[in-house]
Coordinates of C-alpha atoms and ligand atoms in Angstrom, one line a residue:
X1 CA 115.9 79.8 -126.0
X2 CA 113.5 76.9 -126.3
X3 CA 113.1 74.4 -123.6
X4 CA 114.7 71.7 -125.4
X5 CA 117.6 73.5 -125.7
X6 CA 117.9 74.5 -121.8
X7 CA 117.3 70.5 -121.5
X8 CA 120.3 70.3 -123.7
X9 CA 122.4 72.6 -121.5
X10 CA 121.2 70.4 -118.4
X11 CA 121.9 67.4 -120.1
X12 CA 125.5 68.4 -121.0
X13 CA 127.1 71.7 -119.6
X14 CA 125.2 72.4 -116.5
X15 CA 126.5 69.0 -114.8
X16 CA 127.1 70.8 -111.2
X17 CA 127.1 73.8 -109.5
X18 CA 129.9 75.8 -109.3
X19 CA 132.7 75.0 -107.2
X20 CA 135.1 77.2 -107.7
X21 CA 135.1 79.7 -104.6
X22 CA 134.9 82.9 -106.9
X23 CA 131.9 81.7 -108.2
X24 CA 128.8 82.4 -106.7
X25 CA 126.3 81.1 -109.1
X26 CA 126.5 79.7 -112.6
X27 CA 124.3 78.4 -114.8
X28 CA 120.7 79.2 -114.9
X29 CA 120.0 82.7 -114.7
X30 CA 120.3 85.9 -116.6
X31 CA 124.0 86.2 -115.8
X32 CA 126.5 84.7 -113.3
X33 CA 127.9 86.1 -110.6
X34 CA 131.5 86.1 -109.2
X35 CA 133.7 87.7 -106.4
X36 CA 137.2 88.1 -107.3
X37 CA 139.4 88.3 -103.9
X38 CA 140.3 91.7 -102.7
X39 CA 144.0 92.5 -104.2
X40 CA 143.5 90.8 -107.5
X41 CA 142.8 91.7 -111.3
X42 CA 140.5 89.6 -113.4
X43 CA 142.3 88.4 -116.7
X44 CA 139.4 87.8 -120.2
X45 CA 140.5 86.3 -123.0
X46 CA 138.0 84.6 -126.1
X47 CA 139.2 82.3 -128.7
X48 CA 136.2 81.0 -131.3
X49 CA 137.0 78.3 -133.3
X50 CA 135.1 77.9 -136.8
X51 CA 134.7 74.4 -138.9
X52 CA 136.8 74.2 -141.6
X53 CA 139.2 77.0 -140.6
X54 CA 140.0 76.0 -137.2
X55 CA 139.1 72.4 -137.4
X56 CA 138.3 69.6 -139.9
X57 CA 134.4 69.2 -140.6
X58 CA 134.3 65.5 -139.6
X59 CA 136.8 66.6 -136.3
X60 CA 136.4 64.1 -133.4
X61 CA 134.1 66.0 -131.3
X62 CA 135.5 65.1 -127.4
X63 CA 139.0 66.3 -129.5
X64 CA 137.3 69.5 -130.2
X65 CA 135.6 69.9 -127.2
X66 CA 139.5 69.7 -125.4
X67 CA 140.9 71.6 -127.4
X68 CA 138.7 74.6 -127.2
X69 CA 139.1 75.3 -123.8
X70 CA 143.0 74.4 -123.4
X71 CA 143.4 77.3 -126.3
X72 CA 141.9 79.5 -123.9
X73 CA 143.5 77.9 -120.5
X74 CA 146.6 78.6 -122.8
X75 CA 146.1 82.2 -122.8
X76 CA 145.4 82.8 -119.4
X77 CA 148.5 80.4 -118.5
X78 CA 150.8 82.6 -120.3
X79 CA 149.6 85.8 -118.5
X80 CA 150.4 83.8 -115.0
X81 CA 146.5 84.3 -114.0
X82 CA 144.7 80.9 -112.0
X83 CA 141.8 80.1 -114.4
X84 CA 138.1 80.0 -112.8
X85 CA 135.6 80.1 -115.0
X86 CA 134.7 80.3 -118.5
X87 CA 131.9 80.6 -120.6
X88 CA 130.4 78.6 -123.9
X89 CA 128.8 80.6 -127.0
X90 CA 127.9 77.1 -129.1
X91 CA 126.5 78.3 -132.7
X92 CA 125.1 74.5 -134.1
X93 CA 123.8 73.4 -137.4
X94 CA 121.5 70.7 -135.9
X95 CA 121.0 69.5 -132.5
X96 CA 123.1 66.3 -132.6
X97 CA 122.8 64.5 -129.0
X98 CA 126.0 62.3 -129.5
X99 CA 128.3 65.2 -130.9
X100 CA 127.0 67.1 -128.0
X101 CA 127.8 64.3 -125.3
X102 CA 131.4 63.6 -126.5
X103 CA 132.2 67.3 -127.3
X104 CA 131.1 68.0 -123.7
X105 CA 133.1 65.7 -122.1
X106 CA 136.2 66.8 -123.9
X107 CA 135.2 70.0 -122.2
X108 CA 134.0 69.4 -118.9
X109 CA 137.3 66.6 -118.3
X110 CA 139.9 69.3 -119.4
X111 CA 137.9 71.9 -117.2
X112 CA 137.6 69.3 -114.1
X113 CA 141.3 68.9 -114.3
X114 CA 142.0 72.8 -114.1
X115 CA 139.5 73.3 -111.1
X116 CA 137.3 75.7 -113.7
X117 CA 133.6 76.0 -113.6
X118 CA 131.8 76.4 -116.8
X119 CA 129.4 79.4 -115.6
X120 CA 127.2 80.5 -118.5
X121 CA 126.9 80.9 -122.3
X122 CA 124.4 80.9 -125.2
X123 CA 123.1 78.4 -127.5
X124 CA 122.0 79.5 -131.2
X125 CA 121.7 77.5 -134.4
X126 CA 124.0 78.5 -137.4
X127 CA 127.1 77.4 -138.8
X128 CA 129.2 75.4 -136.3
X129 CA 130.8 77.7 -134.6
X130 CA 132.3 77.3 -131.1
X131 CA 133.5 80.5 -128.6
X132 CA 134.7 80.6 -125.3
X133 CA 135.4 83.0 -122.7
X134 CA 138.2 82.5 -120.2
X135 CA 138.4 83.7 -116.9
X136 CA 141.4 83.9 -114.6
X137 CA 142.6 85.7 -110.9
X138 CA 145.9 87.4 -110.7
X139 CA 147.4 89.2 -107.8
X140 CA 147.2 92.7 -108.5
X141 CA 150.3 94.3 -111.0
X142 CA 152.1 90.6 -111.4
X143 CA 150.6 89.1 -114.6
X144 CA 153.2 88.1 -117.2
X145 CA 153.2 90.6 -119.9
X146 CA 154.8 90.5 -123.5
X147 CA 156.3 93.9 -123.1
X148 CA 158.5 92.6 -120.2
X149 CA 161.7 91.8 -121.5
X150 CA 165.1 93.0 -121.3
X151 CA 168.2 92.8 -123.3
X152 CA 170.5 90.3 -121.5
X153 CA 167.5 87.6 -120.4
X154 CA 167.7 84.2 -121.7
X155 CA 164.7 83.0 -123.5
X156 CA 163.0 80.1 -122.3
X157 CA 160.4 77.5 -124.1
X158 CA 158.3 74.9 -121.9
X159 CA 157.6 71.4 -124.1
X160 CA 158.8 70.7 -127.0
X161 CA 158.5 72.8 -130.5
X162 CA 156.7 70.9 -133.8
X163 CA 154.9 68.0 -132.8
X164 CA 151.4 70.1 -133.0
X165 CA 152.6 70.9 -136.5
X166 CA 153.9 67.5 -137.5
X167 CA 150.4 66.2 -136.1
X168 CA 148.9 68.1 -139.2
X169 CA 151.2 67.4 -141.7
X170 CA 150.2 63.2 -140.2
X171 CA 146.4 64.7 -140.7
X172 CA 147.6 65.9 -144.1
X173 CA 149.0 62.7 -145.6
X174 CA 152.7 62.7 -144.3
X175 CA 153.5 59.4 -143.3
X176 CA 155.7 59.3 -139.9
X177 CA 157.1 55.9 -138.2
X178 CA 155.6 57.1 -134.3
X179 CA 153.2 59.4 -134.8
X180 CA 151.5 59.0 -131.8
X181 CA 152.8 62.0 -129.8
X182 CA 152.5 64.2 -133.0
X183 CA 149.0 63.6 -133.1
X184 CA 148.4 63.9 -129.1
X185 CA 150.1 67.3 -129.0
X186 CA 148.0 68.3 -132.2
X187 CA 144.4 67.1 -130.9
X188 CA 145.1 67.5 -127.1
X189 CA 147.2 70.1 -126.1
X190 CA 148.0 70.2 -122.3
X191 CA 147.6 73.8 -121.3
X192 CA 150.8 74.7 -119.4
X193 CA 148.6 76.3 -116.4
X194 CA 151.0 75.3 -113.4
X195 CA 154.1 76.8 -115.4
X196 CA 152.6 79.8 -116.1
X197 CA 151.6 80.2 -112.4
X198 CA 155.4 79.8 -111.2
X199 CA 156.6 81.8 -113.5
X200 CA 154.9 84.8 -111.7
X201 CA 157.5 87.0 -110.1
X202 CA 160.2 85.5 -111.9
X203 CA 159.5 85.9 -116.0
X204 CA 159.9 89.6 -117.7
X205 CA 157.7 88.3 -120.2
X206 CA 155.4 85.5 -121.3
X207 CA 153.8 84.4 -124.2
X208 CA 151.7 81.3 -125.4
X209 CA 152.8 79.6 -128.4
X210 CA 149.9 79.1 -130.7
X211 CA 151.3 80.7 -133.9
X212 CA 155.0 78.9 -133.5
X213 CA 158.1 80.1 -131.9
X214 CA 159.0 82.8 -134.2
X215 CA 156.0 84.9 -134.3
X216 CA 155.1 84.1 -131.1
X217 CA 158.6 85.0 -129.7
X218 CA 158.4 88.3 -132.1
X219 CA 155.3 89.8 -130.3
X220 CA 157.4 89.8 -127.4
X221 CA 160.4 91.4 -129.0
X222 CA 158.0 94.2 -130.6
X223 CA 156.3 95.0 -127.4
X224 CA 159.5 94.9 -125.4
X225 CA 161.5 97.1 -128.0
X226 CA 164.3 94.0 -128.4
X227 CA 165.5 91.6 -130.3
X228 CA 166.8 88.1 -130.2
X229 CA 168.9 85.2 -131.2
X230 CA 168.2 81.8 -131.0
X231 CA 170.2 78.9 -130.8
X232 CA 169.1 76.0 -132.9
X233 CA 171.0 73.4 -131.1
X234 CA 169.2 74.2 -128.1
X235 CA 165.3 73.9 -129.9
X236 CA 163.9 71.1 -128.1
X237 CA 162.5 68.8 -131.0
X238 CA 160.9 65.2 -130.3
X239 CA 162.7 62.4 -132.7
X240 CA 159.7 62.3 -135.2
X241 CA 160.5 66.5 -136.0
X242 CA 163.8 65.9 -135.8
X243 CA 163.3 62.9 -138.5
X244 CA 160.6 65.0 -140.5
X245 CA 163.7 67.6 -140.7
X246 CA 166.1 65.2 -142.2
X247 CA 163.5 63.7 -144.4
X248 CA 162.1 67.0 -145.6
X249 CA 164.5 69.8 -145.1
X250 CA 162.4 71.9 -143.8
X251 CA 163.9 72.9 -140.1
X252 CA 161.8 75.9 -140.1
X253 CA 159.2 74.0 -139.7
X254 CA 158.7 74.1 -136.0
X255 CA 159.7 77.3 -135.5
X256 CA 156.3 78.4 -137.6
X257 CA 153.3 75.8 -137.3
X258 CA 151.4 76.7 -134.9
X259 CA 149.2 74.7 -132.3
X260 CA 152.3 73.4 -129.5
X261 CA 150.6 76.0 -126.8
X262 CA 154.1 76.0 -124.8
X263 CA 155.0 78.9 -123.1
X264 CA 157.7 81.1 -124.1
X265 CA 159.2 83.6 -121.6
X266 CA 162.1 85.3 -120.8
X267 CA 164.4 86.0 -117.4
X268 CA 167.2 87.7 -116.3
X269 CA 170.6 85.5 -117.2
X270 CA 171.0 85.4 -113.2
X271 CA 167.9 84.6 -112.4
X272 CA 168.2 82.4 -109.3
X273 CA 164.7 81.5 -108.6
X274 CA 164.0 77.5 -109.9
X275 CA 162.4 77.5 -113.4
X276 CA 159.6 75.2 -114.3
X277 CA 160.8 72.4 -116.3
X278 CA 161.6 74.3 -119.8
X279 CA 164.4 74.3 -121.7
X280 CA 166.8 77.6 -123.3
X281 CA 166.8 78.3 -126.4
X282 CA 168.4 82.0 -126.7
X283 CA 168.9 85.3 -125.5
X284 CA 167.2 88.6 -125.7
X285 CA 169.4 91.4 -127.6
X286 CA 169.6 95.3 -128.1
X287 CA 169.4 94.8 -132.1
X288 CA 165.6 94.5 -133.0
X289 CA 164.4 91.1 -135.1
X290 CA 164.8 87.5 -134.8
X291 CA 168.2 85.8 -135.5
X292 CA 169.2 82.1 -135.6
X293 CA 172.5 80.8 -134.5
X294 CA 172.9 77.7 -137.0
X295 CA 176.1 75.7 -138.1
X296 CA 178.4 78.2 -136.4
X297 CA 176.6 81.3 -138.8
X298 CA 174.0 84.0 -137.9
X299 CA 171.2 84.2 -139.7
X300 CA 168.0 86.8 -139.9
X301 CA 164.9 84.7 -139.3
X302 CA 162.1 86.5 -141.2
X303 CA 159.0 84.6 -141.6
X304 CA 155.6 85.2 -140.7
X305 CA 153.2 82.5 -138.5
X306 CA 149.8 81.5 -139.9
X307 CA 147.9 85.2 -140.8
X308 CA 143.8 84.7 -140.9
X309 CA 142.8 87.5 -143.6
X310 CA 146.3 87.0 -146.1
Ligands
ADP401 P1 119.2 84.5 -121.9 O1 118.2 84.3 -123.0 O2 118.8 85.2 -120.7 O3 120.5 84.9 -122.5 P2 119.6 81.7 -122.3 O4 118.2 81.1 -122.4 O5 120.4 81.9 -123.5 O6 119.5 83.0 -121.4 O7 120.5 80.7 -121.3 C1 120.0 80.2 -120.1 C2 121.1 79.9 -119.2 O8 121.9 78.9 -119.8 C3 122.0 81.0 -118.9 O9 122.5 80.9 -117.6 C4 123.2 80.8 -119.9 O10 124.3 81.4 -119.4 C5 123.2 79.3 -120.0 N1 123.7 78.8 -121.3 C6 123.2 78.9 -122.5 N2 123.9 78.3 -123.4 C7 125.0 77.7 -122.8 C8 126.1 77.0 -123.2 N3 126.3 76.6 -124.4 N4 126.9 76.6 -122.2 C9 126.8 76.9 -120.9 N5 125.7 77.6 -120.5 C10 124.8 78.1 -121.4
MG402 MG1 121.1 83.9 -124.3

């Protein structure tokens, strides 16, 4: 890498030394270096978002730089691990100061507020291409799996279901009386971290929601050997989805647009242990597939979330 570029990374990434206790040193040499606690597993995920699949070309760049990271805070959330660190492969077109300056303090905010060091990456030139690696502790044999779940729990979902969704169709041209929290939950989502950290010991199975409820929901069921039914009176839906339903018809909709980043998860029916603020929306079954209870009738739900190659 040239020096300008390792100015770069001082300028904008590289803002302090690490702080989280598991990391021993960040930025600056060949590789960092971190000490996990005796008794606990380390939990990786990566997510890379690519312009004009993942985001618009002319996105807001502190946006982007947000969202990035809570996609992968998201991950680690729904396994029940304590994020620590992460890591930043940047691919850029051109070295452009102010994108750089906003998009990194999208990044670095969302990461101060999670108590997560950024501790390395790579800088190459390219299409823009952003990647990052996510890094979380979790006491050895409790993380939340998606295999987890047994006929009889109730299915939970943190949040609400659509307004990520709804906050593209806004981007897309539809034209909705408040769309302030539609867009928010589209541009920002809040990572639910803290729930997925209570929900340790007490959930059979966890998911994030980045492909909408019904996929989502279905890798559980698939892993777990179940099924489900869900109750559409009980889908928690702001007033602008509930208004986009009436006006639209479409009430699928957020049960398959993806981008809300609640957790799903499942526990036994009587489960004693207090919840994190969520709300039920069904019950896990012996009969494999997704069903929805709607206007007193049972229905099969069959539809796919958002597939990259089809
Ligand atoms: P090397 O060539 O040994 O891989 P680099 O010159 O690519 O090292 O990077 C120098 C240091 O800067 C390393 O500690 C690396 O982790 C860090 N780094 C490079 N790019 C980024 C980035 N986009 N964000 C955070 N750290 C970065
Ligand atoms: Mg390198």
């Amino acid at each position: 890498m040239a020096v300008a570029e390792f100015d770069l990374i001082r300028r904008y990434f590289a803002v302090h030394a690490p702080r989280h206790p598991f990391n021993q040193l960040g930025i600056g040499d060949d590789c960092a270096l971190l000490n996990l606690p005796a008794g606990h597993q380390l939990a990786v995920t990566a997510d890379t978002m690519v312009e004009n699949v993942h985001f618009f070309a002319d996105a807001d760049p502190e946006l982007l730089g947000h969202k990035l990271l809570a996609v992968n805070l998201s991950d680690l959330a729904a396994m029940g691990a304590e994020p620590f660190a992460v890591t930043l492969a940047l691919t850029l077109p051109k070295v452009d100061e102010s994108w750089l300056e906003a998009f990194s303090r999208g990044f670095i905010n969302l990461a101060r507020q999670h108590n997560v060091d950024l501790i390395g990456g790579d800088t190459t030139s390219g299409p823009l291409t952003l990647t990052v690696q996510a890094m979380g502790a979790v006491p050895q044999g409790r993380a939340l799996l998606r295999s987890g779940a047994q006929v009889g729990d109730l299915v939970y979902v943190t949040g609400q279901l659509g307004n990520a969704g709804l906050g593209l169709k806004i981007k897309q041209g539809y034209v909705c009386a408040d769309p302030e929290l539609a867009l928010r939950c589209f541009n920002q989502p809040q990572p639910r971290v803290s729930e997925g950290l209570a929900l340790r010991g007490i959930a059979n199975a966890c998911i994030d929601i980045s492909d909408g409820l019904a996929a989502d929901l279905g890798h559980i069921l698939q892993q777990s050997g179940v099924g489900a039914c869900l109750q559409w009176d009980n889908l928690p839906l702001s007033a602008s989805v509930a208004e986009f339903i009436n006006h639209s018809g479409d009430w699928r909709m957020p049960l398959i647009a993806g981008d809300d980043y609640e957790l799903c998860f499942t526990v036994p029916a009587d489960c004693s242990h207090a919840l994190p603020a969520a709300t039920c929306v069904g019950i896990i079954e012996a009969e494999p597939g997704l069903r929805m209870r709607k206007a007193g009738r049972v229905e099969a739900f069959e539809v796919k979330g958002f597939e990259h190659f089809s």
